[in-house]
Structure formats: C-alpha cells, structure tokens
GROMACS .gro file of C-alpha atoms in nm:
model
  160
    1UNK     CA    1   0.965  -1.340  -0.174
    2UNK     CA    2   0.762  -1.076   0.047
    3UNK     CA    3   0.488  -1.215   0.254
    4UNK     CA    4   0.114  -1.155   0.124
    5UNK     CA    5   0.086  -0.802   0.248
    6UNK     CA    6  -0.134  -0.699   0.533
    7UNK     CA    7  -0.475  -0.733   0.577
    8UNK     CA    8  -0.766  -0.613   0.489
    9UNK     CA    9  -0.903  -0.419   0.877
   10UNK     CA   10  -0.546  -0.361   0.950
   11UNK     CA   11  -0.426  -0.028   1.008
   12UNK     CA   12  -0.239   0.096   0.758
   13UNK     CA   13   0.122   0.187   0.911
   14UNK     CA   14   0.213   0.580   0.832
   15UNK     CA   15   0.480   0.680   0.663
   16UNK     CA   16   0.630   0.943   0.512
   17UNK     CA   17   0.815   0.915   0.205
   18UNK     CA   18   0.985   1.182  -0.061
   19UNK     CA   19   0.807   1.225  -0.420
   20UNK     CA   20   0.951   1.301  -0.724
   21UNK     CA   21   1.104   1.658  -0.611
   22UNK     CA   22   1.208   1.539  -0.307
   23UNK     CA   23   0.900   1.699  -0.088
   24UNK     CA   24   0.758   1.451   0.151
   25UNK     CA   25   0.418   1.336   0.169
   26UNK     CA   26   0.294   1.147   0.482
   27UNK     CA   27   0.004   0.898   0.464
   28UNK     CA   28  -0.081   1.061   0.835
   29UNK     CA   29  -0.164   1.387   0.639
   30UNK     CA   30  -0.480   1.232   0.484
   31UNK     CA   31  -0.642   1.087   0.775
   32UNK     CA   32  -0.913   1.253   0.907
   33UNK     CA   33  -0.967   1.369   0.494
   34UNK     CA   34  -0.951   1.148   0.249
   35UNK     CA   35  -0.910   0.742   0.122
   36UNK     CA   36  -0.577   0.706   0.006
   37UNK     CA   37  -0.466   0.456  -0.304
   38UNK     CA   38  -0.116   0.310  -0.189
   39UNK     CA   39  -0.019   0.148  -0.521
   40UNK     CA   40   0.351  -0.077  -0.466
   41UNK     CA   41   0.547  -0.155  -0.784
   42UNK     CA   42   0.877  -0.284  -0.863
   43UNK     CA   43   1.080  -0.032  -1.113
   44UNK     CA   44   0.988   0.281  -1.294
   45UNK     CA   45   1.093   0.256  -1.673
   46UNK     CA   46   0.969  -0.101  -1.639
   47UNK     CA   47   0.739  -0.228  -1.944
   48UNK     CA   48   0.444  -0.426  -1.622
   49UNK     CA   49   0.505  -0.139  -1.424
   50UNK     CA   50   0.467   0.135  -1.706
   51UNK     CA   51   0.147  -0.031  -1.817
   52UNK     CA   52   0.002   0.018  -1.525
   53UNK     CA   53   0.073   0.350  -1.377
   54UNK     CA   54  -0.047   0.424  -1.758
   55UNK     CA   55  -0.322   0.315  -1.707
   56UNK     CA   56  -0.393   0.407  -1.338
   57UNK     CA   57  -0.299   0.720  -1.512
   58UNK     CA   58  -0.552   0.714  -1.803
   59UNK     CA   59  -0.867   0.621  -1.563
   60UNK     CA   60  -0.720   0.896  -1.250
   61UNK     CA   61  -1.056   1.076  -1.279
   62UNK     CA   62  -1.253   0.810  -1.148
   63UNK     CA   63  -1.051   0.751  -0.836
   64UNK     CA   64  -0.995   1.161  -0.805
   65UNK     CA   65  -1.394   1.209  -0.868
   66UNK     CA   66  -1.404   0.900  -0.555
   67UNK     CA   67  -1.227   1.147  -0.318
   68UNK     CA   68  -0.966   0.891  -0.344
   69UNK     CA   69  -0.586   0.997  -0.343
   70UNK     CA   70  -0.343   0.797  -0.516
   71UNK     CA   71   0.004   0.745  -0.401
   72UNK     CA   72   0.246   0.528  -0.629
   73UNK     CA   73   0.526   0.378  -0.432
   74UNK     CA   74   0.899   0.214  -0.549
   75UNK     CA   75   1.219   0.168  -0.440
   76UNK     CA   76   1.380   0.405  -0.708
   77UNK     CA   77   1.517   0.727  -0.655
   78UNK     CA   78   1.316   1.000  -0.655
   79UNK     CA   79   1.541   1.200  -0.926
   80UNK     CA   80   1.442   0.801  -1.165
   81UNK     CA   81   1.097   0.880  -1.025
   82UNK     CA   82   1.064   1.240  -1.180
   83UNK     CA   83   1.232   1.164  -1.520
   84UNK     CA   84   1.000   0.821  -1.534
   85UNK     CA   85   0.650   1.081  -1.404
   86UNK     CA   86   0.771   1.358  -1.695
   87UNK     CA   87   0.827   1.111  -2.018
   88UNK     CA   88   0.476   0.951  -1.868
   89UNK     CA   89   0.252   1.244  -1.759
   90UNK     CA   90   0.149   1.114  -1.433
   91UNK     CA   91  -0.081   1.323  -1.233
   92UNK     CA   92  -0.034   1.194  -0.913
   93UNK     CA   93   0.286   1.119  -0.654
   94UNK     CA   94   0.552   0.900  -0.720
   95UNK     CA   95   0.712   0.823  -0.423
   96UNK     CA   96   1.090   0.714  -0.367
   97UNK     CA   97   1.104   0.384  -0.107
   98UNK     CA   98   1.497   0.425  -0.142
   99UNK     CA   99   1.673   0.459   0.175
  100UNK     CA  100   1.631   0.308   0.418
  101UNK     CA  101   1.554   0.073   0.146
  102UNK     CA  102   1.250  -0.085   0.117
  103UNK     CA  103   1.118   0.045   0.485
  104UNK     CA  104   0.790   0.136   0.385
  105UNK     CA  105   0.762  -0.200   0.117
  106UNK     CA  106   0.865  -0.400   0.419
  107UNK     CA  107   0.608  -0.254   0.684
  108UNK     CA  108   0.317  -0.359   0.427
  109UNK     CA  109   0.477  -0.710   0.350
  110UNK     CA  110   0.547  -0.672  -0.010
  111UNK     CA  111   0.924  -0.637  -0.016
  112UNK     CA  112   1.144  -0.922  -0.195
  113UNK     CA  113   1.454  -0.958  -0.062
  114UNK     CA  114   1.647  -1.092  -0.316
  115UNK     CA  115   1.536  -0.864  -0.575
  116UNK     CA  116   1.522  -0.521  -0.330
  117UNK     CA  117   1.223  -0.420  -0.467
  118UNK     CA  118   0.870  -0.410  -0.398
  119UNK     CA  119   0.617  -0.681  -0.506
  120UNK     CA  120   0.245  -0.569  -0.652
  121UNK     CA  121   0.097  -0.468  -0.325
  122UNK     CA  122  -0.192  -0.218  -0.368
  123UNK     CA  123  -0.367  -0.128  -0.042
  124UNK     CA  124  -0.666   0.113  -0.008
  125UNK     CA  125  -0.694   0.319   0.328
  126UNK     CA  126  -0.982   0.461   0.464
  127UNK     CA  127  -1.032   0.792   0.613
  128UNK     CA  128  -0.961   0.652   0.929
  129UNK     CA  129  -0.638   0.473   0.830
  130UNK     CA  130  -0.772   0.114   0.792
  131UNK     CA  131  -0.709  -0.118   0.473
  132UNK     CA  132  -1.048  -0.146   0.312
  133UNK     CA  133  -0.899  -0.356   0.021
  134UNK     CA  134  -0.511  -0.560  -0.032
  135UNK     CA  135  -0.380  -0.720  -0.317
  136UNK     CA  136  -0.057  -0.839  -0.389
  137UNK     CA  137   0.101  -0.941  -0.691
  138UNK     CA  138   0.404  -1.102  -0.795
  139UNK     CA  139   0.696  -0.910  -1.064
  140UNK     CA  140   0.557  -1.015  -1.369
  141UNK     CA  141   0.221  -1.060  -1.262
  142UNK     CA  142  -0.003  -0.713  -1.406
  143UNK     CA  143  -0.269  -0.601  -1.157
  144UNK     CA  144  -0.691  -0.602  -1.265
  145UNK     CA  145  -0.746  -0.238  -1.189
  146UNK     CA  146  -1.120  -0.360  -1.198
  147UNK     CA  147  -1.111  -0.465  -0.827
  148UNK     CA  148  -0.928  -0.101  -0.720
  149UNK     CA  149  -1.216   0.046  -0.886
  150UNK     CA  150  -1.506  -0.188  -0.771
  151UNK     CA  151  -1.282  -0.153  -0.356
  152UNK     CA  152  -1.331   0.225  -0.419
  153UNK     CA  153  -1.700   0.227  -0.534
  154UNK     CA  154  -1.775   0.010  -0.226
  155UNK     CA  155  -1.590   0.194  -0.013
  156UNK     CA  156  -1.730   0.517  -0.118
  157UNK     CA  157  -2.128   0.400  -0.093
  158UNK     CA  158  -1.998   0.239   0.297
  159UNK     CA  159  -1.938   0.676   0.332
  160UNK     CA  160  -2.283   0.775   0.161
   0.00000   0.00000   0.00000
C-alpha cells in the first residue's frame, strides 16, 4: 500500500488538477485566501466512498461557514466524476487524479500501487500552504468526519 501520507507542518505540494468539466483548479490559487479541505478517495460510484462525500456533502455548510474550501480528489475521470457529482448533488469540486495517474495521490503518500487508486488521505492546508491536520485511511476503512470538523474549528480559532 501507499505510505502514511505526509505530515502534519509539511507543506502541502501544489497541484493543479481538472474537475468535473474539465476546468482546472490549482491548490496554489487559495494560498494567500483560504484553508483548503484536500479529501483523497478511492472510486466515485463506490458504496465507502459515496457515504462519505454524502455526507461531507450533507454537513458542507459548516466547513463553507469555516472559510474552508473543500476539494475531493480520485483517480477517475473527470467525465465518471461529473455523472457520479450530478446523481449525488455535490456542491463542491471533484477532481480527476487520472493521468498522469495517481501524480497528485502519490506526492501526498496515499497512492496504492496495486490497486491504482488513492487510499483515505484527507489533509487540511492552511492559508499559508501547511498541513494543519492528515489522516489516512485504508479502502474499506470509512473516515470520522468528527476530527475534519474538530482540525477546522481549531484551525479557525489559531486565525481569530
């Protein structure tokens, strides 16, 4: 499998990546503005990985009320990512770490190999670019959505 992700005071490495219609979003364009959300997940249409972009989805307003962009991130396509973010109703980018494959999954330390896909890696980046918080689950392993939530409120009172 993948590694165990970076660390928490490392600086999150920029990317840019398309979304769902194929326009690309770069990490680098939130520095300087906002904490960004980088949420890792193997497959779209997945029943793990549906449950919890449905639920990231659900609860949005408290990371959006945070300041706090969220960026979802797997290896599909981005044409799999925009039927998958239509049936669902997501509100907030899907982006496609297709080709090169797994480039983006590998920089964090979440890609497995043998799978070509992307573990549960969630990351949250300050304003400055740093990792404030880094988790990393395995395939079948769901993700507490407490911690991204308790990462946020912390790093939001660090700003105050």
């Amino acid at each position: 499998m993948a590694g165990e992700g970076l660390s928490v005071g490392a600086v999150a490495p920029d990317f840019t990546l398309p979304d769902a219609n194929k326009a690309p979003v770069a990490l680098s364009s939130f520095r300087g503005r906002q904490p960004v959300l980088l949420v890792f997940y193997p497959f779209a249409f997945s029943s793990v990985c549906t449950g919890e972009l449905c639920q990231l989805r659900d609860e949005l307003a408290a990371f959006v009320d945070a300041g706090v962009q969220v960026l979802a991130i797997s290896t599909d396509t981005s044409q799999s990512l925009k039927a998958w973010g239509t049936e669902q109703g997501f509100q907030f980018p899907l982006l496609s770490d297709f080709w090169p494959h797994g480039e983006v999954a590998k920089a964090y330390d979440v890609f497995f190999d043998k799978a070509g896909m992307a573990l549960r890696g969630t990351f949250l980046v300050d304003v400055d670019g740093v990792i404030r918080f880094a988790e990393v689950n395995g395939p079948g392993q769901a993700r507490d959505q407490v911690a991204w939530q308790r990462a946020v409120t912390a790093l939001v009172l660090s700003r105050s």
